[in-house]
XYZ file of C-alpha atoms in Angstrom:
775
model
C 7.017 22.744 72.770
C 7.121 23.495 76.336
C 5.250 22.326 79.347
C 2.406 24.660 78.889
C 2.822 27.123 75.811
C 0.141 29.642 75.182
C 0.423 31.490 71.453
C -1.210 34.859 70.841
C -3.025 35.204 67.935
C -3.706 39.265 67.438
C -6.045 39.829 64.977
C -8.023 42.758 63.660
C -11.998 41.977 64.193
C -13.776 41.090 60.951
C -10.998 40.544 58.161
C -10.685 37.939 55.856
C -7.243 37.712 55.817
C -6.818 37.424 59.615
C -9.418 34.849 59.288
C -7.810 32.629 56.838
C -4.427 33.508 58.886
C -5.763 31.885 61.937
C -7.196 28.895 60.648
C -3.818 28.203 59.146
C -2.158 28.862 62.635
C -4.628 26.920 64.601
C -4.173 23.833 61.968
C -0.546 24.331 62.435
C -0.680 24.541 66.552
C -3.193 21.790 66.945
C -3.776 23.249 70.448
C -5.772 21.399 72.979
C -7.571 24.413 74.084
C -9.074 27.836 72.291
C -9.478 31.028 74.185
C -11.442 33.753 72.172
C -11.872 37.550 73.114
C -15.676 37.718 74.113
C -18.105 37.874 77.088
C -17.726 34.564 79.495
C -21.505 34.543 80.016
C -21.911 33.445 76.565
C -19.848 30.165 77.429
C -22.867 27.816 77.445
C -24.163 29.085 73.738
C -20.812 28.236 72.386
C -22.049 24.878 71.178
C -24.619 26.434 69.367
C -22.460 27.648 66.812
C -21.775 24.331 65.477
C -25.440 23.647 64.479
C -26.145 23.972 60.844
C -29.008 26.160 61.563
C -26.483 28.765 62.840
C -25.773 31.092 59.821
C -23.692 33.962 60.174
C -23.938 36.989 60.520
C -24.843 36.572 64.265
C -24.025 38.234 67.372
C -24.164 37.216 71.223
C -26.562 39.546 73.149
C -26.041 39.843 76.473
C -28.500 42.222 78.697
C -29.295 42.723 82.445
C -32.433 40.890 83.563
C -34.182 43.606 85.291
C -33.477 46.391 82.632
C -32.787 44.683 79.206
C -32.314 48.234 77.810
C -28.630 47.827 78.780
C -27.485 45.485 76.644
C -24.444 44.616 74.648
C -23.716 43.239 70.982
C -20.599 41.052 70.185
C -21.272 40.368 66.631
C -19.314 37.967 64.321
C -19.517 37.234 60.160
C -17.995 34.313 58.581
C -14.736 36.215 58.030
C -14.456 37.181 61.419
C -11.445 35.254 62.795
C -12.760 34.768 66.279
C -15.798 32.934 64.408
C -13.241 30.879 62.650
C -11.714 29.846 65.804
C -15.027 28.985 67.619
C -15.838 26.658 64.740
C -12.478 25.120 64.315
C -12.366 23.984 68.366
C -15.715 22.592 68.136
C -15.056 20.758 64.893
C -12.372 19.197 66.716
C -13.922 18.621 69.881
C -11.591 20.976 71.969
C -12.808 23.159 75.069
C -13.367 26.609 73.815
C -13.886 29.588 76.180
C -14.474 33.585 75.830
C -11.889 35.468 78.247
C -13.141 39.205 78.182
C -14.272 41.406 81.117
C -17.938 39.722 81.962
C -20.443 41.780 80.899
C -22.173 41.668 84.232
C -19.282 43.988 85.357
C -19.815 46.214 82.316
C -23.617 46.606 82.535
C -23.904 47.116 86.146
C -25.268 51.046 86.679
C -22.606 52.382 88.190
C -19.937 51.631 85.988
C -18.836 54.678 84.293
C -15.772 53.528 83.027
C -15.424 49.805 82.150
C -17.678 49.810 79.179
C -19.209 46.783 77.350
C -19.486 45.083 74.075
C -16.984 44.645 71.005
C -13.906 46.263 71.316
C -13.246 49.814 70.538
C -9.964 51.218 69.338
C -7.484 52.955 71.414
C -7.557 56.734 71.528
C -4.957 56.830 68.628
C -5.807 54.265 66.028
C -2.565 51.867 66.045
C -3.686 50.793 62.548
C -3.437 54.434 61.458
C -0.117 54.859 62.794
C 1.483 51.863 61.545
C 0.359 52.747 57.889
C 1.652 56.369 58.397
C 4.981 55.191 59.512
C 4.956 52.673 56.331
C 4.230 56.060 54.062
C 0.821 55.292 53.451
C -2.116 57.759 53.987
C -4.764 55.512 53.978
C -4.670 52.945 56.745
C -7.642 50.506 55.348
C -5.899 50.081 52.194
C -2.589 49.677 53.838
C -4.186 46.873 55.850
C -5.587 45.208 53.097
C -2.696 45.023 51.224
C -0.437 43.784 54.242
C -3.092 41.467 55.559
C -6.114 40.983 54.221
C -5.166 40.118 50.430
C -2.888 37.899 51.283
C -2.710 34.196 51.867
C -0.839 32.090 54.535
C 1.984 31.433 53.459
C 4.567 28.250 54.815
C 5.098 29.858 58.162
C 1.512 30.352 59.273
C 2.417 32.097 62.330
C 4.724 34.824 60.623
C 2.066 37.488 60.124
C 1.028 37.187 64.041
C 4.623 37.912 65.417
C 5.156 40.652 62.749
C 1.760 42.279 64.093
C 2.828 41.463 67.741
C 6.232 43.270 67.339
C 4.535 46.207 65.880
C 1.981 46.550 68.389
C 4.714 46.127 71.080
C 6.560 49.263 69.547
C 3.358 51.151 69.103
C 2.370 50.896 73.144
C 5.885 51.122 74.198
C 6.316 54.649 72.668
C 2.993 55.655 73.757
C 1.651 56.719 70.455
C -1.700 55.832 71.286
C -2.051 58.237 74.040
C -2.437 55.026 76.845
C -4.581 52.347 77.442
C -7.299 53.799 79.913
C -8.815 51.807 82.610
C -11.014 50.121 80.779
C -8.477 48.258 78.481
C -6.346 47.824 81.674
C -9.269 45.953 83.256
C -10.067 43.915 80.288
C -6.103 42.951 79.872
C -6.063 41.892 83.467
C -8.927 39.541 83.518
C -7.813 37.972 80.086
C -4.555 37.031 81.770
C -6.252 35.316 84.796
C -8.686 33.397 82.589
C -5.095 32.281 80.667
C -3.885 31.358 84.236
C -6.897 29.238 84.675
C -6.508 27.622 81.518
C -3.042 26.347 82.501
C -4.318 25.323 86.026
C -6.585 23.326 84.006
C -4.026 21.040 82.721
C -4.129 22.669 78.914
C -0.736 22.479 77.106
C -1.087 23.952 74.251
C -3.319 27.060 74.163
C -4.091 29.336 71.376
C -5.480 32.644 72.187
C -7.365 34.934 69.485
C -7.782 38.400 70.620
C -7.142 41.754 69.217
C -3.788 42.667 67.988
C -3.839 45.530 70.471
C -3.750 43.383 73.592
C -1.292 41.212 72.534
C 1.637 42.707 74.282
C -0.422 43.182 77.426
C -1.020 39.401 77.678
C 2.523 38.477 76.590
C 3.649 40.097 79.512
C 2.272 38.398 82.321
C 2.638 40.487 85.339
C 2.304 38.786 88.894
C -1.289 37.768 90.162
C -1.190 40.213 92.857
C -1.077 42.740 90.409
C -4.184 41.525 88.247
C -6.304 41.064 91.286
C -5.606 44.367 92.783
C -6.816 45.981 89.194
C -9.942 44.146 89.262
C -10.718 44.696 92.761
C -12.660 47.696 91.838
C -15.059 46.356 89.499
C -18.604 46.857 90.004
C -20.935 44.565 91.554
C -22.244 41.969 88.919
C -25.765 42.598 87.756
C -27.807 39.440 86.840
C -27.742 38.861 82.897
C -29.285 36.779 80.157
C -27.499 35.856 77.075
C -28.659 34.664 73.503
C -27.685 34.498 69.894
C -29.551 36.933 67.837
C -29.698 37.294 64.112
C -27.137 39.911 62.547
C -26.728 41.891 58.961
C -23.866 43.086 57.012
C -25.244 46.410 57.337
C -24.865 46.584 61.075
C -21.597 45.536 60.755
C -20.538 48.681 58.699
C -19.261 51.679 60.111
C -22.285 53.336 58.609
C -24.564 51.648 60.886
C -23.061 53.026 63.830
C -21.279 49.940 65.139
C -17.849 50.871 66.878
C -15.511 48.148 65.758
C -17.351 47.987 62.244
C -15.858 47.720 59.024
C -16.275 49.779 55.876
C -17.243 46.703 53.198
C -18.746 43.473 54.791
C -19.907 42.373 51.621
C -16.573 42.628 50.170
C -15.092 41.215 52.761
C -17.405 38.057 52.834
C -16.437 37.850 48.949
C -13.031 37.545 49.609
C -13.031 35.041 52.233
C -15.603 32.726 50.759
C -14.523 33.066 46.922
C -11.697 30.630 46.132
C -8.815 31.612 43.794
C -8.787 35.125 42.273
C -11.860 36.900 43.317
C -12.017 39.720 40.982
C -13.747 38.020 38.165
C -16.576 36.463 40.467
C -17.288 40.056 41.983
C -17.338 41.798 38.469
C -19.933 39.232 37.569
C -21.971 39.704 40.686
C -21.743 43.543 40.239
C -22.833 42.773 36.360
C -25.998 41.058 37.560
C -26.980 43.526 39.921
C -27.395 46.569 37.430
C -28.675 44.265 34.920
C -31.960 43.498 37.066
C -31.722 47.297 37.406
C -31.710 47.806 33.653
C -28.495 48.853 32.732
C -26.858 47.801 29.765
C -23.991 45.256 31.026
C -22.783 42.725 28.613
C -19.747 39.897 29.968
C -17.404 42.240 27.384
C -18.343 44.794 30.101
C -16.912 42.311 32.799
C -13.913 41.143 30.749
C -12.929 44.765 30.616
C -13.433 45.832 34.012
C -11.614 42.866 35.499
C -8.632 43.980 33.209
C -8.778 47.671 34.402
C -8.665 46.863 37.910
C -5.862 44.772 37.677
C -4.240 47.524 35.513
C -4.965 50.006 38.166
C -3.633 47.951 40.932
C -0.349 47.491 38.826
C 0.010 51.310 38.479
C -0.860 52.174 42.629
C 2.027 49.805 43.472
C -0.398 47.252 45.191
C -0.202 43.639 45.062
C -3.780 42.898 44.161
C -6.627 44.729 43.185
C -8.497 46.293 46.286
C -11.819 47.526 46.941
C -10.936 50.894 45.564
C -9.551 49.906 42.061
C -12.374 47.397 41.754
C -14.845 50.180 42.337
C -13.169 52.721 39.975
C -13.412 49.809 37.376
C -16.903 49.453 37.685
C -17.827 53.020 37.625
C -15.740 53.605 34.177
C -16.647 50.448 32.295
C -20.093 49.514 33.948
C -21.571 52.273 35.098
C -20.390 55.030 32.318
C -18.711 57.177 35.168
C -22.267 57.640 37.130
C -22.052 57.830 40.609
C -25.702 57.144 40.672
C -25.546 53.730 39.623
C -22.444 52.915 41.790
C -24.101 53.657 44.680
C -26.504 50.727 43.658
C -23.380 48.406 43.740
C -21.815 50.189 47.034
C -25.005 49.369 48.634
C -25.976 46.014 47.740
C -22.541 44.588 47.180
C -20.029 46.196 49.270
C -22.163 46.508 52.145
C -25.230 44.325 51.540
C -28.304 43.223 53.365
C -27.321 39.537 54.103
C -29.302 38.573 57.334
C -27.915 35.685 59.614
C -30.258 32.862 61.366
C -29.992 31.209 64.903
C -31.179 27.670 65.422
C -34.437 27.159 67.245
C -32.864 25.970 70.401
C -31.063 29.446 71.000
C -32.383 30.694 74.331
C -35.035 33.629 73.699
C -37.691 35.356 76.096
C -41.257 33.872 75.636
C -42.251 37.045 73.715
C -39.506 36.103 71.110
C -40.781 32.766 70.712
C -44.143 33.897 70.107
C -43.144 36.218 67.285
C -41.158 33.646 66.111
C -44.413 31.604 65.707
C -46.408 34.105 64.503
C -43.699 35.275 61.806
C -43.871 31.355 60.618
C -47.735 30.927 60.856
C -48.166 34.411 58.865
C -45.508 33.422 56.304
C -43.652 36.749 56.995
C -40.028 36.283 57.368
C -37.586 38.755 58.508
C -35.700 40.337 55.889
C -32.876 42.796 56.419
C -33.531 44.455 53.108
C -36.407 46.745 52.722
C -39.672 45.184 51.009
C -43.328 46.480 50.062
C -45.984 44.174 51.383
C -49.939 45.288 50.223
C -52.688 43.671 52.630
C -56.404 43.113 51.796
C -57.756 43.283 55.243
C -60.876 40.917 54.002
C -58.574 38.278 54.403
C -58.048 36.619 57.438
C -54.410 36.210 56.621
C -53.472 39.991 55.815
C -55.946 41.021 58.646
C -53.979 39.021 61.239
C -50.526 40.123 59.513
C -51.990 43.715 59.683
C -53.055 43.052 63.803
C -49.307 41.926 64.360
C -47.332 44.880 62.675
C -49.797 47.499 64.623
C -49.227 45.492 67.927
C -45.538 45.601 67.415
C -45.264 49.294 66.633
C -47.110 49.700 69.794
C -44.470 47.913 71.464
C -41.651 49.982 69.572
C -40.605 47.337 67.338
C -40.857 49.113 64.224
C -40.228 46.150 61.630
C -43.410 47.763 59.719
C -43.587 51.279 58.757
C -46.716 52.248 56.915
C -46.493 53.442 53.362
C -48.568 54.265 50.391
C -49.979 51.588 48.341
C -49.074 51.411 44.574
C -52.608 49.920 44.617
C -54.954 52.718 43.989
C -57.632 52.280 46.331
C -59.641 54.610 48.797
C -61.229 51.869 50.575
C -60.390 51.455 54.126
C -59.914 47.585 53.627
C -56.324 48.230 52.139
C -52.920 48.907 53.828
C -49.567 49.103 52.508
C -46.266 48.484 54.684
C -42.739 48.733 53.983
C -41.105 46.044 56.405
C -37.024 45.954 56.995
C -36.260 43.829 60.193
C -32.981 45.594 62.260
C -31.103 43.310 64.705
C -31.567 46.042 67.623
C -35.255 44.718 67.785
C -34.011 42.123 69.715
C -33.173 43.962 72.681
C -36.958 45.914 72.191
C -37.938 42.586 72.426
C -36.326 41.667 75.646
C -37.776 44.900 77.149
C -41.222 44.491 75.788
C -41.166 41.346 77.687
C -42.183 43.010 80.792
C -45.579 43.715 79.476
C -46.331 40.144 78.713
C -45.432 36.883 77.319
C -47.051 36.922 73.942
C -47.298 39.838 71.379
C -51.156 40.279 72.305
C -50.845 40.304 75.759
C -47.363 42.340 75.769
C -49.412 45.348 73.413
C -52.523 44.900 75.591
C -50.360 46.047 78.899
C -48.326 48.326 77.085
C -51.475 49.999 75.652
C -53.011 50.328 79.315
C -49.804 51.479 80.865
C -49.308 54.166 78.085
C -52.790 55.025 79.049
C -52.910 55.692 82.475
C -49.532 57.943 82.242
C -51.044 59.648 79.134
C -52.104 63.431 80.073
C -53.190 64.791 76.359
C -56.356 63.664 75.433
C -54.919 63.516 71.781
C -52.460 60.924 72.970
C -55.317 58.895 74.486
C -57.346 59.246 71.160
C -54.408 58.278 68.874
C -53.718 55.053 71.453
C -57.754 54.067 71.238
C -57.110 54.292 67.298
C -54.247 52.045 67.337
C -55.507 49.354 69.853
C -58.474 49.030 67.122
C -55.968 48.601 64.291
C -54.321 45.920 66.144
C -57.399 44.286 67.595
C -56.525 44.627 71.145
C -60.051 44.332 72.452
C -58.928 43.624 76.008
C -57.426 46.909 76.213
C -60.376 49.074 75.517
C -62.438 49.205 78.271
C -59.497 50.480 80.359
C -58.607 52.987 77.525
C -62.167 54.080 77.269
C -62.640 54.817 80.941
C -59.057 56.670 80.698
C -60.546 58.383 77.583
C -64.001 59.679 79.281
C -62.493 61.063 82.247
C -59.869 62.966 80.193
C -62.379 64.272 77.922
C -64.458 65.376 80.673
C -62.174 67.103 82.357
C -60.489 68.693 79.093
C -62.004 72.317 78.050
C -59.826 73.001 75.594
C -61.689 73.122 72.566
C -58.414 72.738 70.419
C -57.456 69.609 72.198
C -60.979 68.414 71.538
C -60.910 69.352 67.898
C -57.400 67.453 67.555
C -58.876 64.201 69.254
C -62.089 63.492 67.433
C -60.440 62.794 63.997
C -58.474 59.784 65.250
C -61.935 58.559 66.986
C -63.654 58.988 63.730
C -60.830 57.163 61.986
C -60.979 54.458 64.127
C -64.713 54.025 63.904
C -64.110 53.572 59.917
C -62.383 50.270 60.648
C -64.871 49.009 62.522
C -66.709 47.090 59.678
C -63.833 45.850 57.993
C -62.248 44.672 61.016
C -64.678 43.393 63.256
C -64.203 45.585 66.068
C -67.025 46.571 69.065
C -66.991 50.367 68.625
C -70.402 51.141 70.240
C -68.484 52.957 73.250
C -65.986 54.522 71.083
C -68.850 55.973 68.950
C -70.641 57.657 72.011
C -67.381 58.769 72.958
C -66.894 60.609 69.753
C -70.335 61.879 69.478
C -69.618 63.640 73.010
C -66.645 65.276 71.685
C -68.189 66.459 68.280
C -71.107 67.993 70.566
C -68.852 69.809 73.193
C -66.940 71.217 69.762
C -69.955 72.296 68.278
C -71.052 74.359 71.426
C -67.221 75.704 72.323
C -65.643 76.202 68.860
C -67.181 79.654 68.408
C -66.120 81.477 71.575
C -62.528 79.538 70.996
C -62.130 81.469 67.528
C -62.637 84.802 68.740
C -59.591 87.057 69.173
C -57.058 84.873 67.632
C -54.033 86.078 65.825
C -52.822 84.871 62.307
C -50.448 82.335 63.788
C -53.691 80.666 66.009
C -56.057 81.303 63.383
C -53.794 79.362 60.898
C -53.824 76.259 63.502
C -57.503 76.306 64.399
C -58.432 76.414 60.517
C -56.785 73.090 60.404
C -58.867 71.898 63.546
C -61.598 73.232 61.477
C -61.124 70.950 58.339
C -60.254 67.876 60.106
C -63.508 68.290 62.332
C -65.613 68.959 59.507
C -64.286 65.646 57.405
C -64.705 64.092 60.868
C -68.208 64.948 61.380
C -69.269 64.185 57.772
C -67.887 60.463 58.560
C -69.670 59.969 61.982
C -72.924 61.655 61.671
C -73.331 62.783 57.397
C -77.595 63.190 58.514
C -79.108 63.737 61.191
C -79.288 66.174 64.518
C -75.139 66.371 64.820
C -74.770 67.562 61.129
C -77.159 70.109 61.596
C -75.540 71.661 64.523
C -72.248 71.295 63.108
C -74.017 73.302 60.189
C -75.460 75.756 62.528
C -71.854 76.093 64.354
C -70.379 77.090 60.870
C -73.134 79.578 60.091
C -72.335 81.267 63.503
C -68.369 81.492 62.638
C -69.328 82.760 59.341
C -71.452 85.959 61.149
C -68.808 87.053 63.701
C -67.142 89.853 62.021
C -64.982 91.978 63.869
C -66.425 94.864 64.957
C -64.191 97.053 67.091
C -61.029 95.539 66.032
C -59.302 92.014 65.239
C -59.840 90.997 69.200
C -63.896 91.454 68.882
C -64.483 88.620 66.337
C -63.582 85.616 64.570
C -60.554 86.207 61.830
C -61.303 86.493 58.454
C -59.378 83.304 57.271
C -61.821 81.237 59.406
C -64.988 82.963 58.620
C -64.498 82.391 54.785
C -63.273 78.826 55.743
C -66.708 78.216 57.491
C -68.848 79.972 54.083
C -66.783 77.829 51.793
C -67.504 74.269 54.028
C -71.112 75.460 53.647
C -71.338 76.155 50.423
C -69.584 72.801 49.543
C -72.074 70.848 51.585
C -74.748 72.559 49.681
C -76.145 74.295 52.845
C -75.604 77.706 51.260
C -76.272 78.624 47.769
C -73.871 80.319 45.704
C -75.661 83.298 45.744
C -75.459 83.881 49.589
C -71.700 82.981 49.471
C -71.173 85.792 46.503
C -73.611 88.175 48.928
C -71.351 87.235 51.947
C -67.740 87.786 49.716
C -69.318 91.291 48.611
C -69.816 92.462 51.993
C -66.336 91.409 53.344
C -64.511 92.706 50.161
C -66.333 96.219 50.365
C -64.552 99.154 51.253
C -65.758 99.055 55.347
C -63.701 95.834 55.773
C -60.024 95.846 56.564
C -57.840 94.788 53.716
C -55.893 92.163 55.818
C -59.085 90.662 57.071
C -60.839 90.360 53.533
C -57.680 88.580 52.369
C -57.952 86.189 54.781
C -61.342 85.787 54.244
C -60.418 85.178 50.425
C -57.510 82.570 51.759
C -60.364 80.506 53.778
C -62.963 80.644 51.414
C -60.397 79.392 48.374
C -58.477 76.850 50.188
C -59.346 73.454 49.052
C -59.810 74.202 45.048
C -60.718 77.630 43.390
C -62.549 75.791 40.391
C -65.612 77.546 41.812
C -64.161 81.253 40.391
C -64.665 79.808 37.071
C -68.145 78.416 37.400
C -69.438 81.326 39.019
C -67.625 84.316 37.143
C -69.759 86.887 39.440
C -67.460 85.814 42.165
C -64.334 86.221 40.275
C -65.370 89.715 39.448
C -66.310 90.545 42.994
C -62.587 89.338 43.635
C -61.348 91.372 40.766
C -63.150 94.398 41.613
C -62.018 94.593 45.523
C -58.436 93.820 44.307
C -58.008 96.654 42.014
C -59.698 98.997 44.685
C -57.011 97.963 47.286
C -55.212 101.207 48.812
C -51.557 101.394 47.728
C -50.234 101.299 51.132
C -52.369 98.198 52.316
C -51.748 96.340 48.892
C -47.913 95.310 50.237
C -49.210 93.761 53.558
C -51.817 91.620 51.488
C -49.877 90.774 49.072
C -47.896 87.757 50.531
C -51.644 86.591 51.464
C -52.977 86.597 48.126
C -49.734 85.010 46.618
C -49.983 82.568 49.100
C -53.759 81.522 48.562
C -53.457 81.630 44.636
C -50.118 79.550 44.863
C -52.050 76.883 46.376
C -54.599 77.035 43.633
C -54.352 73.734 40.949
C -52.392 75.129 37.833
C -55.112 74.883 35.352
C -57.692 76.981 37.701
C -54.687 79.852 37.736
C -54.008 79.611 34.445
C -57.625 80.013 33.467
C -58.390 82.721 36.027
C -55.286 84.841 34.870
C -56.653 84.460 30.775
C -60.116 86.180 31.843
C -58.584 88.344 33.880
C -56.778 89.529 30.919
C -58.884 89.576 28.464
C -60.953 92.466 30.342
C -63.463 93.566 32.679
C -65.521 90.725 34.340
C -69.181 90.530 34.358
C -71.638 88.779 35.929
C -72.725 86.587 32.795
C -71.004 83.305 32.033
C -69.719 82.663 28.093
C -72.176 80.196 27.628
C -75.166 82.344 28.797
C -73.631 85.499 26.330
C -74.000 83.341 23.500
C -69.689 82.690 23.375
C -70.425 79.202 23.814
C -72.003 76.034 22.384
C -75.719 75.309 23.188
C -76.738 72.462 25.259
C -78.687 69.597 24.042
C -81.131 68.690 26.893
C -82.251 65.690 25.579
C -79.050 63.947 25.378
C -77.936 65.474 28.844
C -81.061 63.852 30.486
C -80.095 60.291 28.979
C -77.543 60.204 31.256
C -79.093 60.958 34.380
C -80.780 57.069 34.977
C -77.125 55.879 34.927
C -75.306 58.658 37.276
C -78.608 57.897 39.799
C -77.872 54.194 39.445
C -74.166 54.565 40.149
C -75.003 57.117 43.320
C -77.761 54.673 44.855
C -79.877 57.578 44.240
C -83.813 57.408 43.447
C -84.419 57.581 39.731
C -84.337 61.115 38.161
C -87.191 62.608 36.883
C -87.458 62.982 33.249
C -87.457 66.365 31.819
C -90.479 67.404 30.133
C -89.727 67.419 26.347
C -88.719 70.870 25.007
C -87.683 71.741 21.607
C -83.820 71.807 21.441
C -82.155 74.889 20.397
C -79.703 73.162 18.110
C -80.888 69.573 16.561
C -78.856 66.755 17.736
C -76.051 65.573 15.556
C -76.783 61.787 16.114
C -80.621 61.591 16.724
C -80.198 57.679 16.463
C -78.016 57.470 19.253
C -79.722 59.517 21.306
C -83.007 57.984 20.791
C -81.153 54.701 21.769
C -79.903 56.010 25.144
C -83.427 57.619 25.696
C -84.909 53.836 25.676
């Protein structure tokens, strides 16, 4: 070798064949220094790659100290050539350095062209150009055949010489459309670092970089030329760097990563499987399908391997690639089903492997506190989604719930609330869907501005958000989140902001939209042990203001406004039922509903409350027992009279029947009134009200619609029920009364009075059983 020899090993990022070739080339070269394309800020962190706790895939994260949102990742998998080179140097005790353009320049606010992060492809894909020149229409398949599937031969450097020659031809012909200023700056900086390694006395230098850069690094123009190029770099910003776990899914092109690959799981298998990788892959696919109840046997595995190899021969490929493998799996194991094949593609071709980093890796204090909590609560981050059901009566589950709610407040959606498979209507149960994403590392760094622990950061973020809030509903939702997250320290500031905003807000719709969130928060007070006294006062004040202002606010609304207000009406009704089921507030709300029900338009729609809201108010009063069915029928009769406008009457019916139409079956008189009105609607108006009626009845239960249709088809509707007309079975009152004590006990009511004995119209079929129930 010469006095100072530099060997350029041009690779494609994240390729198993390139990784094997780099390992063989380094064994032959025996260099005394290794230079790798990557951010120089991470040089102090390279030693961590040798620790056994470091399990790829991992990524280097570099972010601006003053603005953590400006960040860049450099991911590495076990089959990444750069990772292989780093591990070789560390195991051999050789100096290893990153030589790419510093991220401190690329992350500068005024930088508009240098970019940051992993190397992206130039304007035109050089691999695609080479594949086309070789007569292939699929660049990925061509690259697999010539690079990824091959094993190092006798001359370990021959593949790199061939790749360098090909890239030189591509760049000299200008087929990629030029390199651009970003690539020029990066290559100038890499040349400077190579010169620095020479000055340091290294004689055998191995440089691992993207194949596209090899011609530019081999030319080595003058030092003055490169200095002139780098003179225009933006001023550096202060940066921090660390290792973070990464996933195979984030390496995939579908994950949005610019230098990603289509099949990280497949590449990992090719790199780690000794010998022929095909049988092991087919066995893994069979195991996955069997776990999903697909009938796959060992015979299927054997036939799939044979088919994949046969397809490779027919297609002129040296080995069965991913295309042949998936074709064989689809045909043999999946019976031609793309649905089952999609499972294999998701779990094996891409995969959910999550890397690990050692505890000694630098991290912001917030990250360390989160790691401590994850361990103490036994919540290990997983790349794959999983369901988590929590029972808040248990201290550990309650602490898990608080952590997940606090992280969501910080914008770290590790857990997303879901619907539990366990049937429970209590407030002591929560269900979450957990899925850890690598980009959470950046959000954790961003959230560090609010505090050094998860609780302190969530508290600071809540207070800051409350001070910037302008909508009352935003504040009430924030209060609810803080109660769920157990952030008692944030509540005093939030309550002051909430009281001030509520006092100034005169829009009843805003008040109605804010009340349900407050009442939901109060429901969690008992199980979570929170102090909700001040919250209850604010909620009661809002409810009283709604009772006063709702009737005027409902006057003169158009159809769209009435539909929105009906939603508020239902939500407020439910909230007041939870806040004060008995007492003065419930009575005032009932008076408000009665006021709404009476405000019929006298001189047009603008003079009264729309029929949708009046009908809804009557229905809510009826359901609460504050209005009997006779009065409800009288009101329906008035609305459905000939004096009412058909559109207003149809809206009243929609509001009255929304939420359940079974009352039409229990009170045939109501059904008769509705039928009489509907048949009398003029032909000209019927077309206008038909969409309203279709929407109303389509929302009813299927059984109710069927029964109503049967009764209408049977003939004229009377006011007597079939049972009273003698068409149904007679009731045995003695046997019915036997169930009353049990029902009263279940409902927590006083014992029901015993009905005076009366002769039954029909003897009980089993008098002995009735006597036992009476006793």
